[in-house]
Coordinates of C-alpha atoms in Angstrom, one line a residue:
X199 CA -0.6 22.0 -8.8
X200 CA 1.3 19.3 -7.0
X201 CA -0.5 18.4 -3.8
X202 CA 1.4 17.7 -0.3
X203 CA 0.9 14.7 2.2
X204 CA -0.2 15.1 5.7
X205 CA 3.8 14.7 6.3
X206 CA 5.0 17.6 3.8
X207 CA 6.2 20.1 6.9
X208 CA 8.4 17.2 8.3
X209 CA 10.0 15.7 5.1
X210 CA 10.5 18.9 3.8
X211 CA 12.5 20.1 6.5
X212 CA 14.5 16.8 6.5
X213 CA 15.1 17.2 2.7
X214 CA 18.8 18.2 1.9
X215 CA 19.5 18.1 -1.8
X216 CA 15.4 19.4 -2.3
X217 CA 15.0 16.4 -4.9
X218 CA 11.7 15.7 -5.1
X219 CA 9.4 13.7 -7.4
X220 CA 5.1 13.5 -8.5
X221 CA 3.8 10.3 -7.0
X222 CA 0.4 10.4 -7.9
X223 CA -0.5 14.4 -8.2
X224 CA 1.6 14.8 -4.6
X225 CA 5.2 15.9 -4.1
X226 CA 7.1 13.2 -2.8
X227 CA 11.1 12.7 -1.8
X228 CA 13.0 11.0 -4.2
X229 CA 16.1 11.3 -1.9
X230 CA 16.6 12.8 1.4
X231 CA 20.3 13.2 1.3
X232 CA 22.6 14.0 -1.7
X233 CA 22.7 10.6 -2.5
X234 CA 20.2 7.2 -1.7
X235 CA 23.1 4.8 0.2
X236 CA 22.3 6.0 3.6
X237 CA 18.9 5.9 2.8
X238 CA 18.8 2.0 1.3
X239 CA 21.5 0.5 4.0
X240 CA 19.1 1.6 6.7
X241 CA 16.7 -0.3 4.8
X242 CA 18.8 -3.8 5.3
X243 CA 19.9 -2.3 8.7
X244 CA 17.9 -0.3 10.6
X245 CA 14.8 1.4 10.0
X246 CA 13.6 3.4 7.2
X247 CA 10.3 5.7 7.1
X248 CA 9.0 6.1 4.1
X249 CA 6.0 8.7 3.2
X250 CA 3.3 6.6 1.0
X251 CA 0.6 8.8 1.4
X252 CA 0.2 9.2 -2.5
X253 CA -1.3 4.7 -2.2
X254 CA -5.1 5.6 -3.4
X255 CA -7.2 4.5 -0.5
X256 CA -10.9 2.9 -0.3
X257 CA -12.9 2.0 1.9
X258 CA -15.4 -0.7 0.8
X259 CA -18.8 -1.3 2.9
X260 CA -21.5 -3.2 2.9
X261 CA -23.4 -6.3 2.9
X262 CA -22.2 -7.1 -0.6
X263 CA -18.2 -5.7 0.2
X264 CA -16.9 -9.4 -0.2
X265 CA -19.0 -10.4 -3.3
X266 CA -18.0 -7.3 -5.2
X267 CA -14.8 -7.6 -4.4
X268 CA -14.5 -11.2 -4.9
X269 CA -16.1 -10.5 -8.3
X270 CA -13.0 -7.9 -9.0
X271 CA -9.8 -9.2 -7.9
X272 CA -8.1 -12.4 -8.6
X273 CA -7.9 -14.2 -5.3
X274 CA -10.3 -15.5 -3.2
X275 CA -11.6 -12.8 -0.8
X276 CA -14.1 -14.9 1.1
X277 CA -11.2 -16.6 2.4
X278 CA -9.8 -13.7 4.2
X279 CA -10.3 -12.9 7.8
X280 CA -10.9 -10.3 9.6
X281 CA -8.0 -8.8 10.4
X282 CA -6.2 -10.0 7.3
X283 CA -4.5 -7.9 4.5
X284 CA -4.2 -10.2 0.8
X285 CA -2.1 -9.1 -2.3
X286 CA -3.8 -9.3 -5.6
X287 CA -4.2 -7.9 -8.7
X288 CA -7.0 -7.1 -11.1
X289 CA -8.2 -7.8 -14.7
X290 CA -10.1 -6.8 -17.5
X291 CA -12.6 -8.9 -19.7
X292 CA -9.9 -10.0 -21.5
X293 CA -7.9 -11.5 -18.4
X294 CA -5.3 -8.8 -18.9
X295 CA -3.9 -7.2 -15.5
X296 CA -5.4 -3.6 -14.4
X297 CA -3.5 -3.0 -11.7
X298 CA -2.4 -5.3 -7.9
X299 CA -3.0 -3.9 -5.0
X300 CA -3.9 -5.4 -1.2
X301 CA -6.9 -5.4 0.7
X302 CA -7.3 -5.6 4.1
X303 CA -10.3 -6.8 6.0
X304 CA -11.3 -4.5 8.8
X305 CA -14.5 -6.0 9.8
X306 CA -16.7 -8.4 8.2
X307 CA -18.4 -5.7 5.7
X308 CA -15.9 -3.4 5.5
X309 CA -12.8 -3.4 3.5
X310 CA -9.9 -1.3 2.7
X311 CA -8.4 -1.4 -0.6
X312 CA -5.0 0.1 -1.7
X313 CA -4.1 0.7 -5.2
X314 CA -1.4 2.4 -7.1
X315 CA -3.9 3.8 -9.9
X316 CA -6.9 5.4 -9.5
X317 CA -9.5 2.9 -8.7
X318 CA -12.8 4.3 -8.1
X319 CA -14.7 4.0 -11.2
X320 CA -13.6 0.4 -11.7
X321 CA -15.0 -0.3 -8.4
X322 CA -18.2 1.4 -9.5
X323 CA -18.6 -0.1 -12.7
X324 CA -18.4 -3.1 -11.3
X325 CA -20.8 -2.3 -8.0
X326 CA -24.1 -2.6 -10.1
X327 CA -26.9 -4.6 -8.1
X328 CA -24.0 -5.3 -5.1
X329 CA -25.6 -3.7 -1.7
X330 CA -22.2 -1.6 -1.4
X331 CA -21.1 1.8 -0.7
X332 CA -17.4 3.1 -1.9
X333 CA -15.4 5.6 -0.1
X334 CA -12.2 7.2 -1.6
X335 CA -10.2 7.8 1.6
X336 CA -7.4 9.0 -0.3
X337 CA -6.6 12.4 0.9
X338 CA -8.2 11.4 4.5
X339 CA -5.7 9.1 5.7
X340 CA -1.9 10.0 5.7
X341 CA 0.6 6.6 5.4
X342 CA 3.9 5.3 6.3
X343 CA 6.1 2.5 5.6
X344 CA 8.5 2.1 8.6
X345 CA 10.6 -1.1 7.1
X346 CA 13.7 -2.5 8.2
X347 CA 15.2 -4.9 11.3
X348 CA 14.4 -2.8 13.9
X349 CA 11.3 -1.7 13.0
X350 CA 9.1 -4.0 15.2
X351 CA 11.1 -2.9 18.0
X352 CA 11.0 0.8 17.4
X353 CA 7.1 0.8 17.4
X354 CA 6.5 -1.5 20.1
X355 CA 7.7 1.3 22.4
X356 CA 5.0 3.3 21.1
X357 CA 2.3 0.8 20.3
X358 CA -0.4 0.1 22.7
X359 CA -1.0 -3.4 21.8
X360 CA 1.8 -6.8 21.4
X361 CA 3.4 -6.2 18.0
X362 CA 4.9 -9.8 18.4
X363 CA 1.9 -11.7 17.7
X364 CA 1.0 -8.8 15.1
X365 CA 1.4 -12.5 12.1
X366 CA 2.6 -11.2 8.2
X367 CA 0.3 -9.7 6.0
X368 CA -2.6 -8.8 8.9
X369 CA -3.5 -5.5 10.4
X370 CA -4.7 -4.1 13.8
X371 CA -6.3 -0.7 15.2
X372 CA -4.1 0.2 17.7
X373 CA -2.8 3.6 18.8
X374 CA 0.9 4.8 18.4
X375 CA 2.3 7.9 21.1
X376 CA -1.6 7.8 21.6
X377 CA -2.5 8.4 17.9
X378 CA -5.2 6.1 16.6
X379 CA -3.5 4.2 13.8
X380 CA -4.3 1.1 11.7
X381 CA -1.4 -0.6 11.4
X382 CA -0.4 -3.0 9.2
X383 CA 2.3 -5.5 9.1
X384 CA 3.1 -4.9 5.1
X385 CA 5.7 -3.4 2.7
X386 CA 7.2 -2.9 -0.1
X387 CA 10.9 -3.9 0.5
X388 CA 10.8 -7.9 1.5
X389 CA 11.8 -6.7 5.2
X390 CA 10.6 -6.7 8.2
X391 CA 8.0 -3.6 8.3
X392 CA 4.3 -1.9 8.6
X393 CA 2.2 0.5 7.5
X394 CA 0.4 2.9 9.2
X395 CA -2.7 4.6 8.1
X396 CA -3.5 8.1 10.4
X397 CA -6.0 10.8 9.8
X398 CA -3.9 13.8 8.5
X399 CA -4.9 16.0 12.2
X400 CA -2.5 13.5 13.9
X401 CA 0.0 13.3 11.1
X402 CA 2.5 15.5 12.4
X403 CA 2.3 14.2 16.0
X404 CA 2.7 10.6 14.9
X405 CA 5.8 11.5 12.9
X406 CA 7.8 13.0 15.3
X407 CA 6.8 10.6 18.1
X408 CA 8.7 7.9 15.2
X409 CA 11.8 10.0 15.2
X410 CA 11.9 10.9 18.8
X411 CA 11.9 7.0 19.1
X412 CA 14.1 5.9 16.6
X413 CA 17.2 7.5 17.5
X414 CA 18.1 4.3 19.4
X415 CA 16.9 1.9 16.3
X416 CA 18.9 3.5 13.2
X417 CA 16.3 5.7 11.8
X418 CA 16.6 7.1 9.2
X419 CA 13.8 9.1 6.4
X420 CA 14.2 7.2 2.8
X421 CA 12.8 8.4 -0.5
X422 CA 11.6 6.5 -3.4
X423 CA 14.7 5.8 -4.6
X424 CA 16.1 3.9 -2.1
X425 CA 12.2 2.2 -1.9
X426 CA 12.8 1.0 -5.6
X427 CA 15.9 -1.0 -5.1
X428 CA 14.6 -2.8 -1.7
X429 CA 11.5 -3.6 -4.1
X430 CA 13.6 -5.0 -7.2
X431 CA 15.5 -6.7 -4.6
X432 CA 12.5 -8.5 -3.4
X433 CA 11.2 -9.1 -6.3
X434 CA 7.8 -7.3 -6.3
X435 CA 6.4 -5.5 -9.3
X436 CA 6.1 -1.6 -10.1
X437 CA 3.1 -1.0 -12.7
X438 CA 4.4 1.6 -15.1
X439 CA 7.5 0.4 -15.1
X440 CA 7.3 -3.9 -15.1
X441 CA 4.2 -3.4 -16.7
X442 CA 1.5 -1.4 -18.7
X443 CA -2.0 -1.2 -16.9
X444 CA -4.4 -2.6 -19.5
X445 CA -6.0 1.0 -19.0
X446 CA -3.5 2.6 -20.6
X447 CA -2.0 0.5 -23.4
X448 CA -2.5 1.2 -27.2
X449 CA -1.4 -2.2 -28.5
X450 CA -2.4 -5.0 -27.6
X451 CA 1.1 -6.4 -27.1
X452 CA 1.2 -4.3 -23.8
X453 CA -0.9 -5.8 -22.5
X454 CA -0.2 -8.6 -19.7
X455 CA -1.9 -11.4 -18.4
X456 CA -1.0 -12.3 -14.4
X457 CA 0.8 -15.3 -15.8
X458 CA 3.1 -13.6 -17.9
X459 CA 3.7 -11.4 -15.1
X460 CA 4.9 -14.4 -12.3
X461 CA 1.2 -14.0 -10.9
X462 CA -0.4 -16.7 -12.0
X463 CA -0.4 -18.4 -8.1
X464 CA -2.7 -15.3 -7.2
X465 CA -5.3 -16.7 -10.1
X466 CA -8.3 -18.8 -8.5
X467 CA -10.3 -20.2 -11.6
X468 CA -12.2 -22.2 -9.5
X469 CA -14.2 -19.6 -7.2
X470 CA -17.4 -18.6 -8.8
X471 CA -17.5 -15.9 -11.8
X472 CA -15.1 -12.8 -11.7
X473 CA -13.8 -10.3 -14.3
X474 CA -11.8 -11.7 -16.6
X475 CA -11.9 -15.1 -16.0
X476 CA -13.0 -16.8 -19.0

């Protein structure tokens, strides 16, 4: 059976046309209204909140965090603050992409990494002899995307701390309506916009304190739909659909390497030893 996000009782209710699809094992909104327009020109205009729950979430500990991870992804992790989020993607032996995801450094030995396929056993086959331990967070942290021109605006009256200074691609812990959150100034639609990770107990509370807010900053719910043209737009890469996870390819020929794929500026040779370098 399908599985619902922390958010279900609110996007549900907002859901017009009931057209729903499976992200990931949980029933998600494709659209909201009968058709996406709305839904994409608030986007471009205003402010769109999108329900991303379904992201698999981990949390990566330890003394080793950074060396595992740096022996994983593509990119250089040592080189990411505290406070930081970095897009990258993964390989396999043979230097063909698993899957991209970000990272985000929450404190020296702790990460958070989010993925669009399930991730935990690749991080565990990889974790042998690294002083680690892995956490799949998935179900214990509900997620938004709020993206869009006003966005910034629209949670600074709710945010605790200065959202201004809040740079691209680096995350806080700060507290929304007076809901812990890590938020994250990240997206998926080459606009202005955050994520926002919050234990499912304060789901519901965070979500309507957004559209109690927003009334005043073109709000507006948006489905995946309207998410997958703001993406194409900006260019940014859907697995499954711009390419095949090395995972789960039969031929070879599916198979992509990040430079075939307009990642090669994300591949760092020269750090020391990592999957699928050679």
């Amino acid at each position: 059976m399908p599985k619902h996000t922390p958010f279900h009782s609110r996007t549900s209710a907002l859901s017009q046309g009931e057209s729903w699809q499976d992200w990931s094992g949980y029933v998600t909104p494709a659209m909201y209204e009968l058709d996406h327009i709305h839904e994409y020109n608030t986007i471009r205009m205003g402010s769109a909140l999108f329900d991303v729950s379904p992201l698999f979430k981990y949390f990566v500990r330890g003394r080793d965090a950074e060396a595992l991870l740096d022996r994983m992804v593509l990119r250089d992790v040592s080189k990411c603050r505290v406070g930081q989020v970095i897009y990258t993607g993964w390989c396999d032996d043979d230097g063909k992409i698993i899957d991209d995801g970000t990272i985000a450094r929450l404190s020296d030995d702790c990460f958070r990494v989010t993925t669009a396929i399930p991730t935990f056993s690749w991080l565990e086959d990889n974790a042998t002899g690294f002083d680690v331990e892995i956490e799949d967070v998935t179900d214990g942290y509900g997620a938004l995307a709020l993206q869009g021109p006003t966005s910034r605006d629209l949670l600074q009256q709710l945010a605790d701390a200065d959202l201004s200074v809040l740079r691209y691609f680096h995350a806080i812990e700060t507290k929304l309506a007076g809901v812990p959150t890590s938020l994250a100034r990240t997206g998926y639609t080459g606009d202005l916009g955050y994520e926002i990770f919050v234990e499912p107990q304060h789901a519901e509370a965070l979500y309507d304190a957004i559209f109690e807010t927003g009334e005043g900053y073109q709000l507006m719910p948006a489905g995946n739909v309207a998410l997958d043209m703001a993406r194409i737009e900006a260019g940014l890469l859907l697995i499954d659909v711009d390419f095949q996870s090395s995972t789960k390819t039969i031929f070879t020929l599916q198979k992509s390497t990040p430079y075939e794929l307009g990642l090669g500026w994300m591949v760092k040779l020269d750090k020391p030893y990592f999957v699928g370098q050679e």
